[in-house]
Coordinates of N, CA and C in Angstrom, one line a residue:
A7 N -16.4 -29.1 3.4 CA -15.8 -29.4 2.1 C -14.6 -28.4 2.0
P8 N -13.5 -28.8 1.5 CA -12.3 -28.0 1.3 C -12.6 -26.9 0.3
T9 N -12.0 -25.7 0.5 CA -12.2 -24.6 -0.5 C -11.2 -24.8 -1.6
P10 N -11.6 -24.6 -2.8 CA -10.7 -24.8 -3.9 C -9.7 -23.6 -3.9
A11 N -8.5 -23.9 -4.4 CA -7.4 -22.9 -4.5 C -7.7 -21.8 -5.5
P12 N -7.3 -20.6 -5.3 CA -7.6 -19.5 -6.3 C -6.9 -19.8 -7.6
E13 N -7.4 -19.2 -8.7 CA -6.8 -19.5 -10.0 C -5.4 -18.9 -10.2
N14 N -5.0 -18.0 -9.3 CA -3.7 -17.3 -9.5 C -2.6 -18.1 -8.9
G15 N -2.7 -19.4 -8.9 CA -1.6 -20.2 -8.4 C -1.6 -20.5 -6.9
G16 N -2.7 -20.2 -6.3 CA -2.8 -20.5 -4.9 C -2.5 -19.3 -4.0
A17 N -2.0 -18.2 -4.6 CA -1.6 -17.1 -3.8 C -2.9 -16.2 -3.6
S18 N -3.1 -15.7 -2.4 CA -4.3 -14.8 -2.2 C -3.8 -13.4 -2.3
D19 N -4.6 -12.5 -2.6 CA -4.3 -11.1 -2.7 C -4.2 -10.5 -1.3
P20 N -3.0 -10.1 -0.8 CA -2.9 -9.7 0.6 C -3.7 -8.4 0.8
S21 N -3.9 -7.6 -0.2 CA -4.7 -6.3 0.0 C -6.2 -6.5 0.1
D22 N -6.6 -7.7 -0.3 CA -8.1 -8.0 -0.3 C -8.4 -8.6 1.1
A23 N -9.2 -7.8 1.8 CA -9.6 -8.2 3.1 C -10.7 -9.3 3.2
T24 N -11.4 -9.5 2.0 CA -12.6 -10.3 2.0 C -12.4 -11.4 0.9
P25 N -12.4 -12.7 1.3 CA -12.3 -13.7 0.3 C -13.6 -13.7 -0.6
D26 N -13.5 -14.1 -1.9 CA -14.6 -14.0 -2.8 C -15.7 -15.0 -2.4
N27 N -15.4 -16.1 -1.8 CA -16.4 -17.0 -1.4 C -17.3 -16.5 -0.3
D28 N -16.7 -15.6 0.6 CA -17.6 -15.0 1.6 C -18.4 -13.9 1.0
L29 N -17.9 -13.2 0.0 CA -18.6 -12.1 -0.6 C -19.9 -12.5 -1.3
N30 N -19.9 -13.7 -1.8 CA -21.1 -14.2 -2.5 C -22.3 -14.3 -1.6
D31 N -22.1 -14.6 -0.3 CA -23.2 -14.8 0.6 C -23.4 -13.6 1.5
A32 N -22.7 -12.5 1.3 CA -22.8 -11.3 2.2 C -24.1 -10.5 1.9
I33 N -24.6 -9.8 2.9 CA -25.7 -8.9 2.6 C -25.1 -7.8 1.8
P34 N -25.8 -7.4 0.7 CA -25.3 -6.4 -0.2 C -25.0 -5.1 0.6
G35 N -23.9 -4.5 0.4 CA -23.6 -3.2 1.0 C -22.9 -3.2 2.3
D36 N -22.6 -4.4 2.8 CA -21.8 -4.5 4.1 C -20.4 -4.0 3.8
P37 N -19.9 -3.1 4.6 CA -18.6 -2.5 4.4 C -17.5 -3.5 4.3
W38 N -17.6 -4.6 5.0 CA -16.5 -5.6 5.0 C -16.8 -6.7 4.0
G39 N -18.1 -6.9 3.7 CA -18.5 -7.9 2.7 C -18.4 -9.3 3.2
D40 N -18.3 -9.6 4.4 CA -18.3 -11.0 4.9 C -19.7 -11.4 5.2
A41 N -19.9 -12.7 5.0 CA -21.3 -13.2 5.2 C -21.7 -13.4 6.6
Q42 N -20.8 -13.9 7.4 CA -21.1 -14.3 8.8 C -20.4 -13.3 9.7
G43 N -20.9 -13.2 10.9 CA -20.2 -12.5 12.0 C -19.0 -13.3 12.3
L44 N -18.0 -12.7 13.0 CA -16.8 -13.4 13.3 C -17.0 -14.4 14.4
N45 N -17.9 -14.2 15.3 CA -18.1 -15.0 16.4 C -19.5 -14.8 16.9
M46 N -19.7 -15.2 18.2 CA -21.0 -14.9 18.8 C -21.2 -13.4 18.9
R47 N -20.2 -12.7 19.3 CA -20.2 -11.2 19.3 C -18.9 -10.8 18.7
A48 N -18.9 -9.7 17.9 CA -17.7 -9.2 17.2 C -17.8 -7.7 17.1
L49 N -16.7 -7.1 17.3 CA -16.6 -5.6 17.1 C -15.4 -5.4 16.2
R50 N -15.7 -4.7 15.0 CA -14.6 -4.5 14.0 C -14.6 -3.0 13.8
A51 N -13.5 -2.5 13.4 CA -13.3 -1.0 13.1 C -12.5 -0.9 11.8
R52 N -12.8 0.1 11.0 CA -12.0 0.4 9.8 C -12.0 1.9 9.6
S53 N -10.8 2.5 9.3 CA -10.7 3.9 9.1 C -10.1 4.2 7.8
Q54 N -10.4 5.4 7.3 CA -9.8 5.8 6.0 C -9.6 7.3 6.1
F55 N -8.4 7.7 5.9 CA -8.0 9.2 6.0 C -7.6 9.6 4.6
R56 N -7.7 11.0 4.5 CA -7.3 11.5 3.2 C -6.7 12.9 3.4
Y57 N -5.7 13.2 2.6 CA -5.0 14.5 2.6 C -5.4 15.2 1.3
V58 N -5.8 16.5 1.5 CA -6.2 17.3 0.3 C -5.4 18.5 0.3
T59 N -4.9 18.9 -0.8 CA -4.2 20.2 -1.0 C -4.6 20.8 -2.3
T60 N -4.6 22.1 -2.4 CA -4.9 22.8 -3.6 C -3.7 23.5 -4.2
F61 N -3.5 23.3 -5.4 CA -2.4 23.9 -6.1 C -3.0 25.1 -6.9
S62 N -2.6 26.3 -6.6 CA -3.1 27.4 -7.3 C -2.0 28.5 -7.3
E63 N -2.2 29.4 -8.2 CA -1.2 30.6 -8.2 C -1.5 31.5 -7.1
D64 N -0.5 32.2 -6.7 CA -0.7 33.2 -5.6 C -1.6 34.4 -6.2
S65 N -2.3 35.0 -5.3 CA -3.2 36.1 -5.7 C -2.3 37.3 -6.2
H66 N -2.8 38.0 -7.2 CA -2.1 39.1 -7.8 C -2.8 40.4 -7.4
S67 N -3.7 40.4 -6.4 CA -4.4 41.5 -5.9 C -3.4 42.6 -5.3
S68 N -3.7 43.8 -5.6 CA -2.8 44.9 -5.1 C -3.0 45.2 -3.6
R69 N -4.2 44.8 -3.1 CA -4.4 45.0 -1.7 C -4.1 43.7 -1.0
S70 N -3.3 43.8 0.0 CA -2.8 42.6 0.7 C -3.9 41.9 1.5
S71 N -4.9 42.6 2.0 CA -6.0 42.0 2.7 C -6.8 41.1 1.7
Y72 N -7.0 41.6 0.5 CA -7.7 40.9 -0.5 C -7.0 39.6 -0.9
A73 N -5.6 39.7 -1.0 CA -4.8 38.6 -1.4 C -4.9 37.5 -0.4
V74 N -4.8 37.9 0.9 CA -4.9 36.9 2.0 C -6.3 36.2 1.9
R75 N -7.3 36.9 1.7 CA -8.7 36.3 1.7 C -8.8 35.4 0.5
E76 N -8.3 35.8 -0.7 CA -8.4 35.0 -1.9 C -7.7 33.7 -1.7
E77 N -6.5 33.7 -1.2 CA -5.7 32.5 -1.0 C -6.3 31.6 0.1
S78 N -6.9 32.3 1.1 CA -7.6 31.5 2.2 C -8.8 30.8 1.6
L79 N -9.6 31.4 0.7 CA -10.8 30.8 0.1 C -10.4 29.6 -0.8
V80 N -9.3 29.8 -1.5 CA -8.9 28.7 -2.4 C -8.4 27.5 -1.6
Q81 N -7.7 27.7 -0.5 CA -7.2 26.6 0.3 C -8.1 26.2 1.4
N82 N -9.3 26.6 1.4 CA -10.2 26.2 2.5 C -10.5 24.7 2.3
G83 N -10.4 24.0 3.4 CA -10.7 22.5 3.3 C -9.4 21.7 3.0
D84 N -8.3 22.3 2.9 CA -7.0 21.6 2.7 C -6.6 21.0 4.0
G85 N -5.9 19.9 3.9 CA -5.3 19.2 5.1 C -5.9 17.8 5.2
W86 N -5.7 17.2 6.4 CA -6.1 15.9 6.7 C -7.6 15.8 7.0
G87 N -8.2 14.8 6.6 CA -9.6 14.6 6.9 C -9.9 13.1 7.1
I88 N -10.9 12.9 8.0 CA -11.3 11.5 8.2 C -12.4 11.2 7.2
Q89 N -12.2 10.3 6.3 CA -13.2 9.9 5.2 C -14.2 9.0 5.8
R90 N -13.7 7.9 6.5 CA -14.6 6.9 7.1 C -14.0 6.5 8.4
L91 N -14.8 6.3 9.4 CA -14.4 5.7 10.6 C -15.5 4.8 11.1
L92 N -15.5 3.6 10.5 CA -16.6 2.7 10.6 C -16.4 1.7 11.8
V93 N -17.4 1.5 12.6 CA -17.4 0.5 13.6 C -18.6 -0.4 13.4
R94 N -18.3 -1.7 13.5 CA -19.4 -2.7 13.3 C -19.5 -3.6 14.5
L95 N -20.7 -3.7 14.9 CA -21.0 -4.7 16.0 C -21.9 -5.7 15.4
S96 N -21.4 -7.0 15.5 CA -22.2 -8.1 15.0 C -22.4 -9.2 16.0
S97 N -23.5 -9.9 15.9 CA -23.7 -10.9 16.8 C -24.5 -12.0 16.1
D98 N -24.1 -13.2 16.3 CA -24.8 -14.4 15.8 C -25.1 -15.3 17.0
P99 N -26.0 -15.0 17.9 CA -26.2 -15.7 19.1 C -26.6 -17.2 19.0
V100 N -27.4 -17.4 18.0 CA -27.9 -18.8 17.6 C -27.8 -19.0 16.1
K101 N -27.9 -20.2 15.7 CA -27.8 -20.6 14.3 C -28.8 -19.8 13.4
Y102 N -29.9 -19.5 13.9 CA -31.0 -19.0 13.1 C -31.2 -17.5 13.1
V103 N -30.4 -16.8 14.0 CA -30.6 -15.3 14.2 C -29.3 -14.6 14.2
G104 N -29.2 -13.5 13.6 CA -28.0 -12.7 13.6 C -28.4 -11.2 13.6
F105 N -27.4 -10.3 13.9 CA -27.6 -8.9 14.0 C -26.3 -8.2 13.6
K106 N -26.4 -7.1 12.8 CA -25.2 -6.3 12.5 C -25.6 -4.8 12.5
A107 N -24.7 -4.0 13.1 CA -24.9 -2.6 13.1 C -23.6 -1.9 12.7
V108 N -23.7 -1.0 11.8 CA -22.5 -0.3 11.3 C -22.7 1.2 11.5
V109 N -21.8 1.9 12.3 CA -21.9 3.3 12.5 C -20.6 3.9 11.9
D110 N -20.7 5.2 11.5 CA -19.6 5.9 10.9 C -19.4 7.2 11.7
F111 N -18.4 7.1 12.6 CA -18.1 8.2 13.5 C -17.5 9.4 12.7
A112 N -17.0 9.2 11.5 CA -16.5 10.3 10.6 C -17.6 11.3 10.3
E113 N -18.8 10.9 10.3 CA -20.0 11.8 10.0 C -20.1 12.8 11.2
L114 N -19.8 12.4 12.4 CA -19.9 13.3 13.5 C -18.7 14.2 13.6
F115 N -17.5 13.7 13.3 CA -16.3 14.5 13.4 C -16.2 15.5 12.2
S116 N -16.6 15.2 11.1 CA -16.5 16.1 9.9 C -17.6 17.1 9.7
G117 N -18.5 17.1 10.7 CA -19.6 18.1 10.6 C -20.7 17.6 9.6
G118 N -20.7 16.3 9.3 CA -21.7 15.8 8.3 C -23.0 15.7 9.0
D119 N -24.0 15.2 8.2 CA -25.3 15.0 8.7 C -25.4 13.9 9.8
A120 N -25.9 14.2 10.9 CA -26.0 13.2 12.0 C -26.9 12.1 11.6
E121 N -27.8 12.3 10.7 CA -28.7 11.2 10.2 C -27.9 10.1 9.5
D122 N -26.7 10.4 9.0 CA -25.8 9.5 8.3 C -24.9 8.7 9.2
F123 N -25.0 8.9 10.5 CA -24.2 8.3 11.5 C -24.4 6.8 11.5
L124 N -25.6 6.3 11.4 CA -26.0 4.9 11.4 C -26.0 4.5 9.9
K125 N -25.1 3.7 9.5 CA -25.0 3.3 8.1 C -25.9 2.0 7.8
Q126 N -25.8 1.1 8.7 CA -26.6 -0.1 8.6 C -27.0 -0.7 9.9
A127 N -28.1 -1.3 10.1 CA -28.5 -2.0 11.3 C -29.6 -2.9 10.8
Y128 N -29.4 -4.2 10.9 CA -30.4 -5.2 10.4 C -30.2 -6.5 11.2
T129 N -31.3 -7.2 11.2 CA -31.4 -8.5 11.8 C -31.7 -9.5 10.7
T130 N -31.0 -10.6 10.8 CA -31.2 -11.7 9.9 C -31.8 -12.9 10.6
I131 N -32.8 -13.5 10.0 CA -33.5 -14.7 10.5 C -33.4 -15.8 9.4
N132 N -32.8 -16.9 9.8 CA -32.7 -18.1 8.9 C -33.5 -19.2 9.3
P133 N -34.8 -19.2 9.0 CA -35.7 -20.3 9.4 C -35.2 -21.7 8.8
I134 N -34.7 -21.6 7.5 CA -34.1 -22.8 6.9 C -32.7 -22.4 6.4
P135 N -31.7 -22.6 7.2 CA -30.3 -22.2 6.9 C -29.9 -22.6 5.5
G136 N -29.4 -21.7 4.7 CA -28.9 -22.0 3.4 C -30.0 -22.0 2.3
R137 N -31.2 -21.9 2.8 CA -32.4 -22.0 1.8 C -33.3 -20.7 1.9
L138 N -33.5 -20.2 3.1 CA -34.4 -19.1 3.3 C -33.8 -18.1 4.3
E139 N -33.8 -16.9 4.0 CA -33.2 -15.9 4.9 C -34.1 -14.6 4.8
L140 N -34.5 -14.1 6.0 CA -35.2 -12.9 6.1 C -34.3 -11.8 6.7
V141 N -34.2 -10.6 6.1 CA -33.4 -9.5 6.6 C -34.3 -8.3 6.8
A142 N -34.3 -7.8 8.0 CA -35.1 -6.6 8.2 C -34.3 -5.5 8.9
G143 N -34.4 -4.3 8.5 CA -33.7 -3.2 9.1 C -33.3 -2.1 8.1
L144 N -32.2 -1.4 8.4 CA -31.7 -0.3 7.6 C -30.5 -0.9 6.8
F145 N -30.6 -0.9 5.5 CA -29.5 -1.4 4.7 C -29.5 -0.7 3.3
K146 N -28.5 -0.9 2.5 CA -28.4 -0.1 1.3 C -29.4 -0.5 0.2
L147 N -29.8 0.4 -0.6 CA -30.7 0.2 -1.6 C -30.0 -0.6 -2.8
P148 N -30.6 -1.6 -3.3 CA -29.9 -2.4 -4.4 C -30.0 -1.7 -5.7
F149 N -29.3 -0.6 -5.9 CA -29.3 0.2 -7.1 C -28.3 -0.2 -8.1
S150 N -27.0 -0.3 -7.7 CA -25.9 -0.6 -8.6 C -24.9 -1.4 -7.9
T151 N -24.1 -2.1 -8.7 CA -23.0 -2.9 -8.1 C -22.0 -2.0 -7.3
H152 N -21.8 -0.8 -7.8 CA -20.8 0.1 -7.1 C -21.4 0.4 -5.7
E153 N -22.7 0.6 -5.6 CA -23.3 0.9 -4.3 C -23.3 -0.3 -3.4
L154 N -23.4 -1.5 -3.9 CA -23.5 -2.6 -3.1 C -22.2 -3.3 -2.7
D155 N -21.1 -3.0 -3.5 CA -19.8 -3.6 -3.2 C -19.3 -3.1 -1.8
P156 N -18.6 -3.9 -1.1 CA -18.1 -3.4 0.2 C -17.0 -2.3 0.0
S157 N -17.1 -1.3 0.8 CA -16.2 -0.1 0.7 C -14.8 -0.5 1.0
A158 N -14.5 -1.7 1.6 CA -13.2 -2.2 1.9 C -12.5 -2.5 0.6
R159 N -13.2 -2.8 -0.5 CA -12.6 -3.2 -1.8 C -12.4 -2.0 -2.7
F160 N -12.8 -0.8 -2.3 CA -12.7 0.4 -3.2 C -11.2 0.8 -3.3
E161 N -10.8 1.2 -4.5 CA -9.4 1.7 -4.7 C -9.3 3.1 -4.2
F162 N -10.3 3.9 -4.3 CA -10.2 5.4 -3.9 C -11.1 5.7 -2.7
A163 N -10.8 6.8 -2.1 CA -11.5 7.2 -0.9 C -12.9 7.8 -1.3
E164 N -12.9 8.5 -2.4 CA -14.2 9.1 -2.8 C -14.9 8.2 -3.8
L165 N -16.2 8.2 -3.7 CA -17.1 7.4 -4.6 C -17.3 8.1 -5.9
G166 N -17.1 9.4 -6.0 CA -17.2 10.2 -7.2 C -18.5 11.0 -7.3
P167 N -18.5 12.0 -8.2 CA -19.6 12.9 -8.4 C -20.9 12.2 -8.9
T168 N -20.8 11.2 -9.7 CA -22.0 10.5 -10.2 C -22.7 9.8 -9.0
N169 N -22.0 9.2 -8.1 CA -22.6 8.6 -6.9 C -23.3 9.6 -6.1
K170 N -22.7 10.8 -5.9 CA -23.3 11.8 -5.1 C -24.6 12.3 -5.8
L171 N -24.5 12.5 -7.1 CA -25.7 12.9 -7.8 C -26.9 11.9 -7.7
L172 N -26.6 10.6 -7.9 CA -27.6 9.6 -7.8 C -28.2 9.6 -6.3
G173 N -27.3 9.8 -5.3 CA -27.8 9.9 -4.0 C -28.7 11.1 -3.7
N174 N -28.4 12.2 -4.3 CA -29.3 13.4 -4.2 C -30.6 13.2 -4.9
L175 N -30.6 12.4 -6.0 CA -31.8 12.1 -6.7 C -32.7 11.0 -6.0
G176 N -32.1 10.3 -5.0 CA -32.8 9.3 -4.2 C -32.7 7.9 -4.8
Y177 N -31.8 7.7 -5.7 CA -31.7 6.3 -6.3 C -30.8 5.4 -5.5
N178 N -29.8 6.0 -4.8 CA -29.0 5.1 -3.9 C -29.0 5.7 -2.5
G179 N -28.4 4.9 -1.6 CA -28.4 5.3 -0.2 C -28.9 4.2 0.6
R180 N -29.6 4.6 1.7 CA -30.1 3.6 2.6 C -31.6 3.8 2.9
D181 N -32.2 2.7 3.3 CA -33.7 2.8 3.6 C -34.0 1.6 4.5
L182 N -35.1 1.8 5.2 CA -35.7 0.7 6.0 C -36.4 -0.3 5.1
G183 N -36.3 -1.5 5.4 CA -37.0 -2.5 4.6 C -36.9 -3.9 5.1
L184 N -37.6 -4.8 4.3 CA -37.6 -6.2 4.6 C -37.1 -6.9 3.3
Q185 N -36.2 -7.8 3.4 CA -35.6 -8.5 2.2 C -35.8 -10.0 2.5
I186 N -36.3 -10.7 1.5 CA -36.5 -12.1 1.6 C -35.6 -12.8 0.5
M187 N -34.7 -13.6 0.9 CA -33.8 -14.3 0.0 C -34.1 -15.8 0.1
G188 N -34.4 -16.4 -1.1 CA -34.7 -17.8 -1.1 C -33.8 -18.5 -2.1
A189 N -33.4 -19.7 -1.8 CA -32.5 -20.5 -2.6 C -33.1 -21.9 -2.6
P190 N -34.1 -22.2 -3.5 CA -34.7 -23.5 -3.6 C -33.7 -24.6 -4.0
L191 N -32.7 -24.3 -4.8 CA -31.7 -25.3 -5.2 C -30.4 -25.2 -4.4
R192 N -29.7 -26.2 -4.3 CA -28.4 -26.2 -3.7 C -27.4 -25.4 -4.5
K193 N -26.4 -24.8 -3.9 CA -25.4 -24.0 -4.6 C -24.5 -25.0 -5.4
A194 N -24.1 -24.6 -6.5 CA -23.3 -25.4 -7.4 C -21.9 -25.5 -6.7
K195 N -21.3 -26.6 -6.8 CA -19.9 -26.8 -6.2 C -19.0 -26.2 -7.3
R196 N -18.0 -25.5 -6.8 CA -17.0 -24.9 -7.7 C -15.7 -25.7 -7.7

């Protein structure tokens, strides 16, 4: 069936890497947000860099060695950093089975926790395509819309202090699990 034209006069947003009709069927939290793999096997990569600088007054310490240390402490962490360096391997070898794995090499380069290197790895089984889907593996916890939206759609590189706090409390993040999605009725045509 042909896809209806967008409401904005038929023009698509060039900055949006994921069409909305694909996003509706995507596994929540997929960094790209697309429902299907690109092909039988696909390898995709996405990077995000950030430059940080600190604006502060020069030290007024009378001892030059103290002034150098104070300014060094203030500007520690300034410069370019790799925020995300995601690589996704996906495979849909047959109609009923699929696999996706997402790794973030930025966690290794930035001295982050090596446990956060593997972002997602899951297998999907569709015994009744379009009606029943089983997903098993490591994927995002369904806590909030912000957590489940694809990071490709975020405007900013940082998720913010609230997201970090909720992660420290254990409300968002990733976990092993099994997800069963059923659709007993057909999707409404738009």
